[in-house]
XYZ file of C-alpha atoms in Angstrom:
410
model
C -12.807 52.420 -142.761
C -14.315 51.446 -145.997
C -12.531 51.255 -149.330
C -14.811 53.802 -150.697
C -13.869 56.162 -147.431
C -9.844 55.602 -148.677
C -10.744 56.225 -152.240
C -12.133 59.894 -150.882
C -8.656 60.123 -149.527
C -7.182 59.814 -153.101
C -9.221 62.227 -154.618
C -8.024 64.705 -152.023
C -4.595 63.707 -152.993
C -5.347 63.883 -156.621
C -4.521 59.786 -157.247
C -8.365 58.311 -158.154
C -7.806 55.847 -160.682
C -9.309 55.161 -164.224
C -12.721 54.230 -162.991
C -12.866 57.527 -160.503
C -15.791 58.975 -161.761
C -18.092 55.590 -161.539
C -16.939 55.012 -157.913
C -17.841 59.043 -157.186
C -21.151 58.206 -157.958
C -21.472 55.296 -156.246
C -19.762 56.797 -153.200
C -22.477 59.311 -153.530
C -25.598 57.030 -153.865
C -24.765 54.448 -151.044
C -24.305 57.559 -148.607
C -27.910 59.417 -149.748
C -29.081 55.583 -148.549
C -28.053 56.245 -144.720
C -31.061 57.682 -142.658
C -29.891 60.663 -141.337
C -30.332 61.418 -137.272
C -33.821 61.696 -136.056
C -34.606 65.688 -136.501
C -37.310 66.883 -133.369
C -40.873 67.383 -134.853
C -41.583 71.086 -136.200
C -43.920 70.835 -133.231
C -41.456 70.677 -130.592
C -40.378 73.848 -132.172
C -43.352 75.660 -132.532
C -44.220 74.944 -128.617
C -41.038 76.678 -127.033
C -41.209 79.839 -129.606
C -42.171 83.469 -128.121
C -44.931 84.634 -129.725
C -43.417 88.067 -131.847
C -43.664 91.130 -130.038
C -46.155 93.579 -130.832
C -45.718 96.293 -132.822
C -45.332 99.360 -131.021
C -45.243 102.983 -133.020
C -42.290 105.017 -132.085
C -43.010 108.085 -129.328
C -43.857 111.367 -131.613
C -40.829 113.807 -131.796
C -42.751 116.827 -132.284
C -46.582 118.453 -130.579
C -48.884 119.839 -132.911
C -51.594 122.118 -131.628
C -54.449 124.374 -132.747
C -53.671 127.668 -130.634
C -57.650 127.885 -129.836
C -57.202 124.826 -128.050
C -54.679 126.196 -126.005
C -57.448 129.188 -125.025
C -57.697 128.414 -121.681
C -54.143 127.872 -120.656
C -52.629 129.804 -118.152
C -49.334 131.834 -119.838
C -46.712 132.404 -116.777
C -44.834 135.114 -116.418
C -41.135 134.727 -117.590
C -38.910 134.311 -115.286
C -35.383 136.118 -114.428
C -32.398 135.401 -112.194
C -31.625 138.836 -113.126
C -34.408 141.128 -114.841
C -33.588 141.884 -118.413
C -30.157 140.567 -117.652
C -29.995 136.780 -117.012
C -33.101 134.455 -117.794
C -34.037 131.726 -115.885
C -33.946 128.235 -117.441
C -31.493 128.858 -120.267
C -27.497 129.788 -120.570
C -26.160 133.486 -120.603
C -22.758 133.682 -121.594
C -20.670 136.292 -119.460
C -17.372 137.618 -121.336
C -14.632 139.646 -120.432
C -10.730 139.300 -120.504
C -8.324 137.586 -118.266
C -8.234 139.910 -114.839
C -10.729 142.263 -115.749
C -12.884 140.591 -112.844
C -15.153 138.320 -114.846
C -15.027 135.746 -112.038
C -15.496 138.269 -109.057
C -18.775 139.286 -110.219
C -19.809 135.893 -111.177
C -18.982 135.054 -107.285
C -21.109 138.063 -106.363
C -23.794 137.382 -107.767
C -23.671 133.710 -106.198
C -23.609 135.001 -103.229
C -26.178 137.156 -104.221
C -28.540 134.587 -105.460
C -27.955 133.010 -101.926
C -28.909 135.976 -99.882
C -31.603 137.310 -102.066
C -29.671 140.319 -102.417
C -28.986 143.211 -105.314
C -26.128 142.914 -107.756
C -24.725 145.526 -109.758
C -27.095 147.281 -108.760
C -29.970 144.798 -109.830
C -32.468 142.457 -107.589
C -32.051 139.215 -107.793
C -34.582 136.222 -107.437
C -33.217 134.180 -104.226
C -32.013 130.477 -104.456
C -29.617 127.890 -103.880
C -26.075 128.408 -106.054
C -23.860 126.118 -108.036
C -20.128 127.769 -108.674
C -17.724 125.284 -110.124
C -14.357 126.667 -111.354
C -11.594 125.527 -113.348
C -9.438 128.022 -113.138
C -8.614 128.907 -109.096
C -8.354 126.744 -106.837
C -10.746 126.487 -103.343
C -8.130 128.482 -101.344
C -8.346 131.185 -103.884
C -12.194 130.819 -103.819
C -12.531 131.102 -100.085
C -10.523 134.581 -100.469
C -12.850 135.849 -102.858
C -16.228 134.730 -101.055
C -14.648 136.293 -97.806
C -14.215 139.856 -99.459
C -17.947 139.451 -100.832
C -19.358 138.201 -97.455
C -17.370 141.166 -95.488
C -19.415 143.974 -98.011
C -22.679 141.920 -97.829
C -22.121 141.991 -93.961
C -22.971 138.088 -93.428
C -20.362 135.251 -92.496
C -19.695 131.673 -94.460
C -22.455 130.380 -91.965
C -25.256 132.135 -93.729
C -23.678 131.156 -97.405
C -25.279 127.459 -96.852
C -26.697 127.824 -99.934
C -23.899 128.243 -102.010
C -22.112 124.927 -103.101
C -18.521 125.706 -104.579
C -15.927 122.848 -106.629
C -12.886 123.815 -107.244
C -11.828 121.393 -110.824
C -8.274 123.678 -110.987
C -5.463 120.886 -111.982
C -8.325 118.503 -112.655
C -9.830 117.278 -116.089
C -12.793 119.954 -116.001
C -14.517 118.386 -119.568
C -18.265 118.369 -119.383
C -18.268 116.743 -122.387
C -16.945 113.954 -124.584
C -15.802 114.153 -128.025
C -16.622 111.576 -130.986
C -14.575 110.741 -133.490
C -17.369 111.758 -135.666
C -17.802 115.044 -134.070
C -20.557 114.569 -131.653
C -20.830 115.578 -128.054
C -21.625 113.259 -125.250
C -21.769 114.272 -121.412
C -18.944 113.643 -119.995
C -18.524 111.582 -116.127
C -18.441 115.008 -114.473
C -21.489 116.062 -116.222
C -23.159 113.276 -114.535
C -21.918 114.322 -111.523
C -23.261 117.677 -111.771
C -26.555 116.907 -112.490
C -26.488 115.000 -109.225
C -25.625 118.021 -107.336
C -28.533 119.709 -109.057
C -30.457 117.172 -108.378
C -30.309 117.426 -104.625
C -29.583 121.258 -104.476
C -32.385 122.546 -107.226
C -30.086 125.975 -107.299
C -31.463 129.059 -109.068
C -28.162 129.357 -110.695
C -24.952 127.456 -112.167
C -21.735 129.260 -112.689
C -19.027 127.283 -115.482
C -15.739 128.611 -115.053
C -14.529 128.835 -117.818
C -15.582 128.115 -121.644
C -12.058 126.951 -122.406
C -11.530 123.984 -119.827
C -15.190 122.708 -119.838
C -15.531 122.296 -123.571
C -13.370 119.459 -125.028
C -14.026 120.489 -128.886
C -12.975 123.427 -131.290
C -14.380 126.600 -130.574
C -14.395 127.907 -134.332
C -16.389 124.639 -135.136
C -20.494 126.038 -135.248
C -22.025 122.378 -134.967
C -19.733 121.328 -131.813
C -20.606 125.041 -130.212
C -24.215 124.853 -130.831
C -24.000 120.876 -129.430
C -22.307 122.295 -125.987
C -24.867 125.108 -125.747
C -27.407 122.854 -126.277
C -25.892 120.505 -123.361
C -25.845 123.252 -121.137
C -29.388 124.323 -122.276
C -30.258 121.094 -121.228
C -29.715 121.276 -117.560
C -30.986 124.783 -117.398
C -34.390 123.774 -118.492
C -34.256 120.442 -116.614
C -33.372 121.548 -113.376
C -35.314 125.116 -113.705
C -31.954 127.454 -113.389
C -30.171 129.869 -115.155
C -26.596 129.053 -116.415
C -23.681 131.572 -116.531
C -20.978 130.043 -118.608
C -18.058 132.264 -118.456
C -15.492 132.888 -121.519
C -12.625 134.963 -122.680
C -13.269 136.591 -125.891
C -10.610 136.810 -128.714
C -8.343 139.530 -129.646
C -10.499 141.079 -132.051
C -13.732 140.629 -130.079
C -11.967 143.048 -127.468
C -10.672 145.049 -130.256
C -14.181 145.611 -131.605
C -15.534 145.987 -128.287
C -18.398 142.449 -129.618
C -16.409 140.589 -126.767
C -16.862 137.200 -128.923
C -14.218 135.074 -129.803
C -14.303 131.497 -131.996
C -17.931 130.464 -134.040
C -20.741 133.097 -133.880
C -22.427 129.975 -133.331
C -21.651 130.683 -129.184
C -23.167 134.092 -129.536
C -26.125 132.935 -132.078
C -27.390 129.524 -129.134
C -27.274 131.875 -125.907
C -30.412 133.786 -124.900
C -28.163 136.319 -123.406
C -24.832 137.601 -123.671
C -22.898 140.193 -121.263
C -19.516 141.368 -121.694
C -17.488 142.628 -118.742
C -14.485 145.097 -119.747
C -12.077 147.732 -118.700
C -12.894 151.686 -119.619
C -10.590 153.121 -122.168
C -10.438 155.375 -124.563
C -7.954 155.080 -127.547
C -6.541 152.197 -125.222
C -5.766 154.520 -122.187
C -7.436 153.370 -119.114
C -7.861 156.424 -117.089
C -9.189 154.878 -114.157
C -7.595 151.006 -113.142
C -10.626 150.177 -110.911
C -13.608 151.227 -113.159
C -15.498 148.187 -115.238
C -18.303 148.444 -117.170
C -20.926 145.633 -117.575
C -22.827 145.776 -120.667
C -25.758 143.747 -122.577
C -24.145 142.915 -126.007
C -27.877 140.718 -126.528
C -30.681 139.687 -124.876
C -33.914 137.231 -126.350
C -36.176 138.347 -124.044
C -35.866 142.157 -123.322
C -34.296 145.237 -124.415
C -30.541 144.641 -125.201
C -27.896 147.403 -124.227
C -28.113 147.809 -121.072
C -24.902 149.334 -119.430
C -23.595 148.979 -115.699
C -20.597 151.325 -115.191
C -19.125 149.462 -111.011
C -15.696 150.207 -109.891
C -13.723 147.646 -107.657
C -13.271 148.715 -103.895
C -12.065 146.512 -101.041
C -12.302 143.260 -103.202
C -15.393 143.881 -104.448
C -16.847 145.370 -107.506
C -19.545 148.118 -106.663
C -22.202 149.764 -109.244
C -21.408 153.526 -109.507
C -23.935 156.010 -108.251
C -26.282 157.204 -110.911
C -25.825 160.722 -111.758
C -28.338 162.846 -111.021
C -29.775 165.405 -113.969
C -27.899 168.239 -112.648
C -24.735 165.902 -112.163
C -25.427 165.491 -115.916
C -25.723 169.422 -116.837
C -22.481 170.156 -114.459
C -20.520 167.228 -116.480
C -21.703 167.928 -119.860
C -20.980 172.102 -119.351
C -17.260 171.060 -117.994
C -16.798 168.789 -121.664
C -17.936 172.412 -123.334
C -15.720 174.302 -121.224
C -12.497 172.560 -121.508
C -13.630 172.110 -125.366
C -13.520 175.876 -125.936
C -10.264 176.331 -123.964
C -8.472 173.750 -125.810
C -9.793 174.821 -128.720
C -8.274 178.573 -128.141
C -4.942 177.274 -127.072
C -4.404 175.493 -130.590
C -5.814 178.542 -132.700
C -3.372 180.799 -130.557
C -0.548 178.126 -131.581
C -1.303 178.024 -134.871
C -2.750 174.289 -134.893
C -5.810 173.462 -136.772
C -8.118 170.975 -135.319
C -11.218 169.195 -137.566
C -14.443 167.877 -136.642
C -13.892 164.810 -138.645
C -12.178 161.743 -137.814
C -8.655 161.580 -138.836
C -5.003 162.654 -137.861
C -6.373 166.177 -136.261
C -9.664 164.847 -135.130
C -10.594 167.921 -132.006
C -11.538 165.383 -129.273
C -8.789 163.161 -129.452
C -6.369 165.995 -129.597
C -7.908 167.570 -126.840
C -8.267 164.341 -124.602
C -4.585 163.515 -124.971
C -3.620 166.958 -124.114
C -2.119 167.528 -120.174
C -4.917 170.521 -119.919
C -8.111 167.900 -120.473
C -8.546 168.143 -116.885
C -9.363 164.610 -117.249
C -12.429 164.534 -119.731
C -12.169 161.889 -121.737
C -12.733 161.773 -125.839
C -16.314 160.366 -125.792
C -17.468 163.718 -123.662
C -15.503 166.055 -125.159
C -16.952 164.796 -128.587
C -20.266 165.364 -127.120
C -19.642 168.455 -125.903
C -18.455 169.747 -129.777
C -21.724 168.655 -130.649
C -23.517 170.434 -128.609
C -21.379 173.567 -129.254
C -21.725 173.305 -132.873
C -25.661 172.836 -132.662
C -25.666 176.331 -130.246
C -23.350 177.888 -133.175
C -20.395 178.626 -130.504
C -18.235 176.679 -132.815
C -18.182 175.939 -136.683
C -16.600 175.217 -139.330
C -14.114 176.767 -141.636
C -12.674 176.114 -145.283
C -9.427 177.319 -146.275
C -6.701 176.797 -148.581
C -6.183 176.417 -152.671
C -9.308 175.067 -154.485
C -7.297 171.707 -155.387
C -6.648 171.400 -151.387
C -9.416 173.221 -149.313
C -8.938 172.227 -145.688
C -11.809 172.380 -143.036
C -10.928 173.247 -139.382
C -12.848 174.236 -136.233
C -13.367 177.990 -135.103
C -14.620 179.752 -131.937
C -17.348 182.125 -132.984
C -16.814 185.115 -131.122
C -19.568 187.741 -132.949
């Protein structure tokens, strides 16, 4: 070690001496003297580089087309699992309440799908099924499927089509969540799509909303992000994809059947809400449902499928026939008018408006309704006050005048 190499050493340790700046330099110069190790040519370099990669645009996001262009190309008809009910190639979101049945008629119309059969009363385009639940387990499945296969008159055997998973006790996520609020599919999502893959079904049943979605439901950008997950394999494997939910308190309360974001309702092509028959929350009948078409893209919405559950199986109600109609609709009038005598005779005042002494809600509740519900028995007071059988009368003080239904007897 040279003296100027220990003199470094005292700098570091802060002892350099009088004449430290003069040896610094010195230090400094004799060191710039040493040739530094031979450095490769810039050649060598330039011989083992990859030449840069070419520039390649990015793919377009978006098509732009003149629609004269398009002249000669063939439109196809749009297609339906279910006409005017349940698209093809998009998600439909089926509501209804815990044990109104929601999952027996999505099992129907599996099995439908499978057969090529009618549902609620509907045809059906024929194709291989997907039904995964979360909520009951296979031994519960296999119940169900065996009531639905004893009405359709077939045995398991001819249900080949029909592919069932049973995620009940399982994580049933289809998705992942970010921490920034995004949605990724999930490991089970993957291994749907494989099963779609090989089966190509005509429909996919998700049951339900609440164990397959991992985010919040009142959140509108993580709802429209599932939606648009299960849009996905709808349009890439060419079915149609009932996604099952339970609607909120108020949604059955309004009779909208929604529940969380209106985002849910807004990204579906289709929405149907399955629910119980009551009026003034009596439930005159325990076995009648009614299916209806709260919205629908591509076709007419409204649509209303009054079935009633026999032997395990929920059935579509016999359409009435026009003089089933006339018969019904002259029994509202009739018990209308009797009703309507009994509370004149006891001194009871009825109105036409809506309030405390509203006529068909008094007369529904009554023991003598003979069973007509509120709904008919409003319609019939229509009709009687449009044929001027009934009308309406004013009494009392000017500051208090009082309106009430009469029987016009002249």
């Amino acid at each position: 070690m040279s003296d100027d190499d220990d003199w470094l050493k005292d700098i570091e340790s802060g002892d350099s001496g009088r004449d430290g700046l003069e040896r610094v330099r010195r230090v400094l110069t004799n060191r710039e003297k040493v040739d530094p190790r031979p450095m490769p040519p810039q050649s060598a370099y330039e011989a083992d580089a990859e030449p840069p990669a070419p520039h390649k645009p990015p793919e377009p996001i978006a098509s732009f087309h003149s629609v004269s262009a398009l002249a000669d190309r063939e439109i196809p008809p749009r297609a339906w699992l279910v006409p005017d009910l349940i698209p093809a190639g998009t998600v439909t979101l089926l509501t209804g309440d815990g044990g109104t049945g929601k999952s027996l008629i999505a099992a129907q119309l599996a099995v439908a799908t499978c057969l090529g059969s009618t549902w609620m009363g509907y045809s059906v385009t024929p194709g291989a099924a997907v039904y995964i639940s979360a909520e009951d387990d296979e031994t519960e499945l296999l119940r169900r499927l065996a009531d639905i296969a004893k009405d359709e008159d077939v045995t398991f055997t001819d249900l080949d089509r029909l592919t069932i998973s049973s995620l009940a006790g399982k994580s049933a996520l289809l998705a992942n969540l970010a921490r920034n609020g995004t949605l990724h599919p999930s490991r089970l999502m993957k291994e749907v799509e494989a099963v779609l893959e090989a089966d190509r079904p005509a429909l996919v049943v998700l049951d339900t909303l609440a164990d397959l979605f991992p985010g919040n439901e009142n959140d509108r950008a993580q709802a429209r992000q599932f939606i648009g997950l299960m849009r996905g394999l709808a349009m890439r494997y060419e079915c149609a994809v009932l996604l099952l939910s339970h609607p909120s308190i108020e949604g059955m309360r309004s009779g909208s059947g929604t529940s969380g974001s209106t985002a849910w309702s807004n990204s579906v092509r289709s929405r149907l809400y399955f629910d119980r028959i009551k009026s003034d929350d009596f439930e005159a009948d325990a076995d009648a449902r009614m299916l209806r078409c709260l919205k629908s893209n591509y076709s007419r919405a409204g649509a209303e499928v009054k079935v009633r559950w026999r032997e395990g199986v929920f059935k579509p109600d016999e359409a009435e026939s026009g003089l089933d109609r006339q018969a019904s609709g002259a029994r509202a009038e009739r018990v209308f008018l009797k009703l309507l005598r009994l509370f004149t005779e006891q001194g009871r005042r009825v109105s036409h408006r809506h309030g405390p002494s509203y006529a068909p809600k008094e007369f529904a509740d009554h023991p003598d309704s003979e069973g007509v519900t509120k709904r008919a028995l409003q319609q019939g007071m229509e009709r009687l006050l449009s044929a001027s059988r009934i009308a309406v009368e004013e009494s009392g003080p000017p500051s208090k005048r009082v309106l009430y239904l009469r029987e016009v007897t002249e």
